[in-house]
mmCIF file of C-alpha atoms in Angstrom:
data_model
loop_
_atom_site.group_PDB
_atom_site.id
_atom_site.type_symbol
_atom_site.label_atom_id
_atom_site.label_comp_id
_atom_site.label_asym_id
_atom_site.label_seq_id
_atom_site.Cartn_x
_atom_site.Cartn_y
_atom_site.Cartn_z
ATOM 1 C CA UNK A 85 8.725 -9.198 -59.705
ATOM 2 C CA UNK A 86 5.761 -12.135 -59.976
ATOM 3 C CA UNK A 87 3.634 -12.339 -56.878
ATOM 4 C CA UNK A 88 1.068 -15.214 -56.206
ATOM 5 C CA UNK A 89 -1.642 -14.595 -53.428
ATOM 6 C CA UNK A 90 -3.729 -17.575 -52.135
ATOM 7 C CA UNK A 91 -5.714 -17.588 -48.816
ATOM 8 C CA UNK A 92 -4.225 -19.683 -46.378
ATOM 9 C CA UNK A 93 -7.425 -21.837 -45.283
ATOM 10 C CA UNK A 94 -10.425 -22.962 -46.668
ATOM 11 C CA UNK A 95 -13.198 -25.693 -44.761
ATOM 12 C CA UNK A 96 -15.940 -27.904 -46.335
ATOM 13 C CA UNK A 97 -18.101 -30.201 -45.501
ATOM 14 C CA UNK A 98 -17.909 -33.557 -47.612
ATOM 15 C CA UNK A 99 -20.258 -33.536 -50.357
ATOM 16 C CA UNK A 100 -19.726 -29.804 -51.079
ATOM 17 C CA UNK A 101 -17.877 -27.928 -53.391
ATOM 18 C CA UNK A 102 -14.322 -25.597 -52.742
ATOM 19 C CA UNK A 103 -13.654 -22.763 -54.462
ATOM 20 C CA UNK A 104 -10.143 -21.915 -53.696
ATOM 21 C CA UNK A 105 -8.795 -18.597 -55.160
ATOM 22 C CA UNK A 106 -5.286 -17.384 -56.383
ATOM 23 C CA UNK A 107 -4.370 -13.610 -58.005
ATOM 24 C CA UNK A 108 -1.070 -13.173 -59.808
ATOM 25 C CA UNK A 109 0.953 -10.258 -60.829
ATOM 26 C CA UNK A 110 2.877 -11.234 -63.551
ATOM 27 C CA UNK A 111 0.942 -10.123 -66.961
ATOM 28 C CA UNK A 112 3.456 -12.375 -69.027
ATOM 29 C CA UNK A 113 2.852 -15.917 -67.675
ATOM 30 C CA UNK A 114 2.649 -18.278 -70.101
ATOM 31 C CA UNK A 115 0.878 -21.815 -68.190
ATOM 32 C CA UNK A 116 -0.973 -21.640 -64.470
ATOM 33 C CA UNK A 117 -0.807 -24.076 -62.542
ATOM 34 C CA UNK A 118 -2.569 -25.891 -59.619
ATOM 35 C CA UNK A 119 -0.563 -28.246 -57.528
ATOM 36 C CA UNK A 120 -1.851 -30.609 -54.370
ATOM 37 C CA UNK A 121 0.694 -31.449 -51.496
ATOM 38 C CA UNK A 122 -0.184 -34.196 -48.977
ATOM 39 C CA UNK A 123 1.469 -34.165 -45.539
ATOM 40 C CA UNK A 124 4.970 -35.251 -45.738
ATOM 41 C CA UNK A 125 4.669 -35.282 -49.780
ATOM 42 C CA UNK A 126 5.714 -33.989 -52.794
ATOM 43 C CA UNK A 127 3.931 -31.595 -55.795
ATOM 44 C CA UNK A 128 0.954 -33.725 -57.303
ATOM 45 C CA UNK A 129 0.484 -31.289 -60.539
ATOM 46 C CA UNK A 130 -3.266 -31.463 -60.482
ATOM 47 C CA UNK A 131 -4.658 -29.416 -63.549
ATOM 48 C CA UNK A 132 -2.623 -26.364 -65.489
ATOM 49 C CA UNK A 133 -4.217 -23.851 -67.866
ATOM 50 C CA UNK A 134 -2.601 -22.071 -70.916
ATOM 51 C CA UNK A 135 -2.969 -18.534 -70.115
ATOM 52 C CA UNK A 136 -4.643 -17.786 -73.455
ATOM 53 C CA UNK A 137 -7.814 -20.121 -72.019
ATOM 54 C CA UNK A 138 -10.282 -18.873 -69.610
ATOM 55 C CA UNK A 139 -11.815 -22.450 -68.459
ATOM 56 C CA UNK A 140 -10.619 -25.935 -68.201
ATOM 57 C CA UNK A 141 -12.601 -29.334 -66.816
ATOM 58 C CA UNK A 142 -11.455 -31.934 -66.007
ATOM 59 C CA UNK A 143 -13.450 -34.898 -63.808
ATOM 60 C CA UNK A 144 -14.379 -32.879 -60.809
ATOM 61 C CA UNK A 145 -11.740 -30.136 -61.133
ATOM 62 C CA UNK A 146 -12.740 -26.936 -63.145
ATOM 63 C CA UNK A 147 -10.326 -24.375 -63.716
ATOM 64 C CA UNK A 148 -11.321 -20.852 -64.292
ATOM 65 C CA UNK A 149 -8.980 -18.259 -65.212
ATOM 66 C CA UNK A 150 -9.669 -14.305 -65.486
ATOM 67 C CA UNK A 151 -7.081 -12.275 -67.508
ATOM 68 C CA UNK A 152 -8.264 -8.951 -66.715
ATOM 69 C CA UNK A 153 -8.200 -9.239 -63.089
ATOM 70 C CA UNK A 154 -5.266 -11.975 -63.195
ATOM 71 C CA UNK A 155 -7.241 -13.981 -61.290
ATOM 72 C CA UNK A 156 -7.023 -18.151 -60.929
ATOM 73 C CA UNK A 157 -9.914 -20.352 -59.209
ATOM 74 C CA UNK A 158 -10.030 -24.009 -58.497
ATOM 75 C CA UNK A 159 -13.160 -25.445 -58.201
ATOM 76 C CA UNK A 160 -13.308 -29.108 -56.446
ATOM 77 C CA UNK A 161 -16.813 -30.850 -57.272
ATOM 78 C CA UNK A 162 -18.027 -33.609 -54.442
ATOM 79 C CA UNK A 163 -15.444 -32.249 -52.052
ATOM 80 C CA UNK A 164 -14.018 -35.986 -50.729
ATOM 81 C CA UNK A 165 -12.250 -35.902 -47.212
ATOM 82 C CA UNK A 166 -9.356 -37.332 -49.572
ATOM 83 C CA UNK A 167 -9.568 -33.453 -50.581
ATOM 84 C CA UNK A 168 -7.663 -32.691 -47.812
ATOM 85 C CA UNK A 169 -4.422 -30.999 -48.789
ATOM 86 C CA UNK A 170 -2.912 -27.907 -49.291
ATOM 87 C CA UNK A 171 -2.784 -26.908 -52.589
ATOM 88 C CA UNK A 172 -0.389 -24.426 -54.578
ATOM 89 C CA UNK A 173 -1.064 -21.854 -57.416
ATOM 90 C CA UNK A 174 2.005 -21.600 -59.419
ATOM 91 C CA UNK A 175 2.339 -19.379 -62.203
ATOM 92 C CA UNK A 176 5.300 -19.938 -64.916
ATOM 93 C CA UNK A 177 6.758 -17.791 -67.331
ATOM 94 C CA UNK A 178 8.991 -17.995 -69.884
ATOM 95 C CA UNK A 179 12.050 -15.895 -69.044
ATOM 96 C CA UNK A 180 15.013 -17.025 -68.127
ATOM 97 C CA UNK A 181 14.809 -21.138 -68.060
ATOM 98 C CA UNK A 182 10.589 -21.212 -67.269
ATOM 99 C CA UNK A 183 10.888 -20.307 -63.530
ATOM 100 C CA UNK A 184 6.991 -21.257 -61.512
ATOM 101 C CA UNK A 185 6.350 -18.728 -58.913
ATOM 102 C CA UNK A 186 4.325 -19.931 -56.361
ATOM 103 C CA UNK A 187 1.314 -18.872 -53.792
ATOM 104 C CA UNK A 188 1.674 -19.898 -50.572
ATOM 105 C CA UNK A 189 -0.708 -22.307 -50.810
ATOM 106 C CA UNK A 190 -3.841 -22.850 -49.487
ATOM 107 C CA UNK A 191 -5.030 -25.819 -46.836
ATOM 108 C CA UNK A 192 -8.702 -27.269 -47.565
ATOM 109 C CA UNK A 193 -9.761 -29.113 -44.461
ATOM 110 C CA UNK A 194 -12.735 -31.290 -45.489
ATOM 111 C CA UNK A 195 -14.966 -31.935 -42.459
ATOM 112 C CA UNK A 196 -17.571 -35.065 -42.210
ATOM 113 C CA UNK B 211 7.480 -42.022 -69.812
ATOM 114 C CA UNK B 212 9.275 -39.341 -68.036
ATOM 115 C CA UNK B 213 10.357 -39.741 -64.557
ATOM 116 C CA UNK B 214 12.373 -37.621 -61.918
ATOM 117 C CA UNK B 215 14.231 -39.974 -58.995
ATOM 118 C CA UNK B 216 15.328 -37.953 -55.824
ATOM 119 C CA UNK B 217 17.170 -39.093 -52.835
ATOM 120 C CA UNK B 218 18.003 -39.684 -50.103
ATOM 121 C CA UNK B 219 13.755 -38.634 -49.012
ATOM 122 C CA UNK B 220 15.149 -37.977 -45.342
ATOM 123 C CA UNK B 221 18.038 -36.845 -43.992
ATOM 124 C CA UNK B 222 19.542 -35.880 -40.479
ATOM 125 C CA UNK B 223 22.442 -33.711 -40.445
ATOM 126 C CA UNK B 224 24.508 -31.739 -38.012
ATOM 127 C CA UNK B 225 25.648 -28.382 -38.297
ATOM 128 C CA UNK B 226 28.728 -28.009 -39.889
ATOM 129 C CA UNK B 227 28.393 -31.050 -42.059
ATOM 130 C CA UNK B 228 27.885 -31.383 -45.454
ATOM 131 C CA UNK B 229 25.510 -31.936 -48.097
ATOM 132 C CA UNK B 230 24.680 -33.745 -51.498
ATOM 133 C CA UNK B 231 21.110 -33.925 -52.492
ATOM 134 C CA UNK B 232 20.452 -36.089 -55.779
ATOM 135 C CA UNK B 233 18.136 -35.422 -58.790
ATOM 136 C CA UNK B 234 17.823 -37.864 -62.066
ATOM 137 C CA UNK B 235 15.290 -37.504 -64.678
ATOM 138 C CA UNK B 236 14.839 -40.278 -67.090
ATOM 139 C CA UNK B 237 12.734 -40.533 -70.415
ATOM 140 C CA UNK B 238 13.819 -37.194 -71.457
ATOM 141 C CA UNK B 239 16.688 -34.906 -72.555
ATOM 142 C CA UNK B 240 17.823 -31.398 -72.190
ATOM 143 C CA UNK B 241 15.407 -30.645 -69.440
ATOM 144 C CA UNK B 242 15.315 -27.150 -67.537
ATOM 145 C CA UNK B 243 15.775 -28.631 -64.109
ATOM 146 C CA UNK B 244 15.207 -26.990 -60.863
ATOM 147 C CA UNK B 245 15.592 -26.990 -56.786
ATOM 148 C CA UNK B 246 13.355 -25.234 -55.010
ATOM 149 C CA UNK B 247 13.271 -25.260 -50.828
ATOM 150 C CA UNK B 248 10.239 -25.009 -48.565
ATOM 151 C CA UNK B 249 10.731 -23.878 -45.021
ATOM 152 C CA UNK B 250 8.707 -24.404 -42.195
ATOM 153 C CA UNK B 251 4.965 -23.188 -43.357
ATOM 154 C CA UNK B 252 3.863 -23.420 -46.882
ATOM 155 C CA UNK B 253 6.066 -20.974 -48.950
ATOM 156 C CA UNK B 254 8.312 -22.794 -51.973
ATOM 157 C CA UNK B 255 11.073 -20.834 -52.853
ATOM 158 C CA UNK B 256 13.469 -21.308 -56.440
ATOM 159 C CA UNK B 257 16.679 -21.892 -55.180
ATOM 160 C CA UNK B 258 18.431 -22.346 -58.630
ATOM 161 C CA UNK B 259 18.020 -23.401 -62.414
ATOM 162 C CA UNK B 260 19.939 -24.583 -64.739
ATOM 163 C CA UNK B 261 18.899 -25.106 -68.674
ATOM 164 C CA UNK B 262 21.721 -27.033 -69.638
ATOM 165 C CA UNK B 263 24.965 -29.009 -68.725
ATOM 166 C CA UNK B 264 27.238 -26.711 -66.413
ATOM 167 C CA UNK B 265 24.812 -23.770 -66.049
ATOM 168 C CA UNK B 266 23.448 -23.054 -62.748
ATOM 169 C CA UNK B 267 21.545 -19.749 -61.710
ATOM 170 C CA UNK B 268 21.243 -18.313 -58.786
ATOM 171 C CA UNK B 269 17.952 -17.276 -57.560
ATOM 172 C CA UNK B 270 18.826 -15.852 -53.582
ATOM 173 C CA UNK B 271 21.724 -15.571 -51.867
ATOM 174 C CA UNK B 272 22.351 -18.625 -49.589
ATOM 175 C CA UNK B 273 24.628 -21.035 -48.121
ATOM 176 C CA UNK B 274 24.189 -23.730 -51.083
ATOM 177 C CA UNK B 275 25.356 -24.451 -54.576
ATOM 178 C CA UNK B 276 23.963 -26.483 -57.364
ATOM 179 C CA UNK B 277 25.868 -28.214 -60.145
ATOM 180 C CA UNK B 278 24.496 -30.210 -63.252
ATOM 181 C CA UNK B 279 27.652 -32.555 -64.368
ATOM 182 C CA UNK B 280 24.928 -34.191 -66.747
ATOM 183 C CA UNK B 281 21.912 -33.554 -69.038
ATOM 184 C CA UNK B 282 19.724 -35.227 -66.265
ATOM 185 C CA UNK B 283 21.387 -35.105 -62.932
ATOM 186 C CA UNK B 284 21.543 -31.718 -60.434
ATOM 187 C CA UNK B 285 22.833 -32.249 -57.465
ATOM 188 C CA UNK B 286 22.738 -29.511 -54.407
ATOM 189 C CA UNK B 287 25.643 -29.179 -52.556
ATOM 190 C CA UNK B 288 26.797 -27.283 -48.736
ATOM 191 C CA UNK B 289 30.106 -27.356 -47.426
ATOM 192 C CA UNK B 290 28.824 -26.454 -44.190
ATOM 193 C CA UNK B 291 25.194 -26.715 -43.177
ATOM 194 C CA UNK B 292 23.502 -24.271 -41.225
ATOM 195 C CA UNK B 293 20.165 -24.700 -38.844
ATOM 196 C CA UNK B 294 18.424 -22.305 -41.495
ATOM 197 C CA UNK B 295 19.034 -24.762 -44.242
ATOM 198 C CA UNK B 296 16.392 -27.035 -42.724
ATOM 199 C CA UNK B 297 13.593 -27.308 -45.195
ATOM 200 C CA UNK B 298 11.806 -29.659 -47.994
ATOM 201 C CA UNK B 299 13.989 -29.695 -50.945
ATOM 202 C CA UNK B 300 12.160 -30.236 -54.406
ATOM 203 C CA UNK B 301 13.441 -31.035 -57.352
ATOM 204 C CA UNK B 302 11.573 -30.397 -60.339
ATOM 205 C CA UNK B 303 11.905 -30.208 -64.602
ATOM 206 C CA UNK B 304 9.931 -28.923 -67.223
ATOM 207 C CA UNK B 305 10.972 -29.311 -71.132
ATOM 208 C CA UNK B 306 9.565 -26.977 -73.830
ATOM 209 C CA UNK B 307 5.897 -27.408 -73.204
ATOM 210 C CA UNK B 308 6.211 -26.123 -70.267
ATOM 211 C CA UNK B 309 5.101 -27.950 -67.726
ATOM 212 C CA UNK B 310 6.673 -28.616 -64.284
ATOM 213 C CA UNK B 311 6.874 -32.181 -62.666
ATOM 214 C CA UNK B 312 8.380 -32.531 -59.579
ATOM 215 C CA UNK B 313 10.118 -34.839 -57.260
ATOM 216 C CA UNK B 314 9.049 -36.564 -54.278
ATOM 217 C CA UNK B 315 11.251 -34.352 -51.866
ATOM 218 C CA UNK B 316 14.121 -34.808 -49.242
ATOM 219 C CA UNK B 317 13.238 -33.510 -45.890
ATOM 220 C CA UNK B 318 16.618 -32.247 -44.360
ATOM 221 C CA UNK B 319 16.883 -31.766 -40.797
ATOM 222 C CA UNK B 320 19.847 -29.500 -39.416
ATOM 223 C CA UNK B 321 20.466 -30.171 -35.945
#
């Protein structure tokens, strides 16, 4: 079945750049995904890439994405303390009804 | 513009009890619409899906049920809650591009 990996925690200091890293299993997925959950909140979708792309930009967000090793980065420019958040690698693929499979997320901690 | 309501956003129940969560999306039809739980921690799990009127899959076994009595409503259902169904529910859809939107969550409490 699909597996998403993320490491669990990730600090900065404000001004800096995160890098925060996701591998996936599942050669077939069609969109990646990178969500951002505040405490106590919902899924804020933040930035997705079609899996046939291997970079997206967007403001400070880039998105790279390696086929071959099935591997997803985030890259947050100017790291804000408004940063702070965990955020999700989902994966989705077409079969059956577009199910997302997601990491288990990863919580940035921007420090001053 | 597309959006998905959920309610209620918190809810205390006891054991035993039941339970009705609500999903609407509006701006949209024939969505693939979802409910996905996340326990204590991080993890998000796909609880079911259902691509059209009446049709619900199951993803795990559990002690819930989903039904979709219209294009844009899903509702998740107990007879009887359990202290393991405590979680953040999310609700989410996607329509053929592909791309999921979620809900703003219900945080049920079991107690």
């Amino acid at each position: 079945g699909e597996d998403v990996e993320q490491s669990l925690f990730l600090s900065v200091r404000e001004g800096d750049s995160s890098v925060i890293n996701c591998t996936y299993t599942d050669s077939s997925s069609t969109y990646l995904y990178w969500y951002k959950q505040e405490p106590g909140a919902g899924l804020q979708l933040l930035t997705y890439i079609f899996s046939n792309m291997d970079m997206k930009q967007d403001q400070r967000l880039t998105v790279l994405l390696n086929k071959k090793d099935k591997h997803l980065s985030l890259r947050i420019a100017d790291t804000q303390t408004g940063d702070s958040a965990i955020y999700f690698c989902a994966e989705g693929s077409k079969g059956g009804g577009n199910k997302l499979t997601f990491g288990t997320g990863t919580q940035l901690k921007v420090e001053l | 513009s597309q959006t998905i309501h959920q309610w209620p956003a918190t809810l205390v129940q006891p054991v035993g009890s039941p339970l009705s969560l609500e999903c609407t999306v509006e701006g949209t039809s024939n969505p693939n619409l979802y409910w996905y739980r996340q326990a204590a921690g991080r993890g998000l799990q796909l609880l079911f899906y259902s691509v059209g009127i009446g049709q619900i899959s199951s993803e795990v076994p559990q002690n819930l049920s989903a039904s979709r009595p219209q294009d844009r409503q899903f509702i998740l259902s107990s007879k009887k809650l359990l202290l393991s169904d405590s979680g953040f529910y999310l609700c989410a859809w996607t329509d053929r591009t592909g791309i999921f939107t979620f809900g703003s969550g219900t945080r049920l409490t079991v107690v």
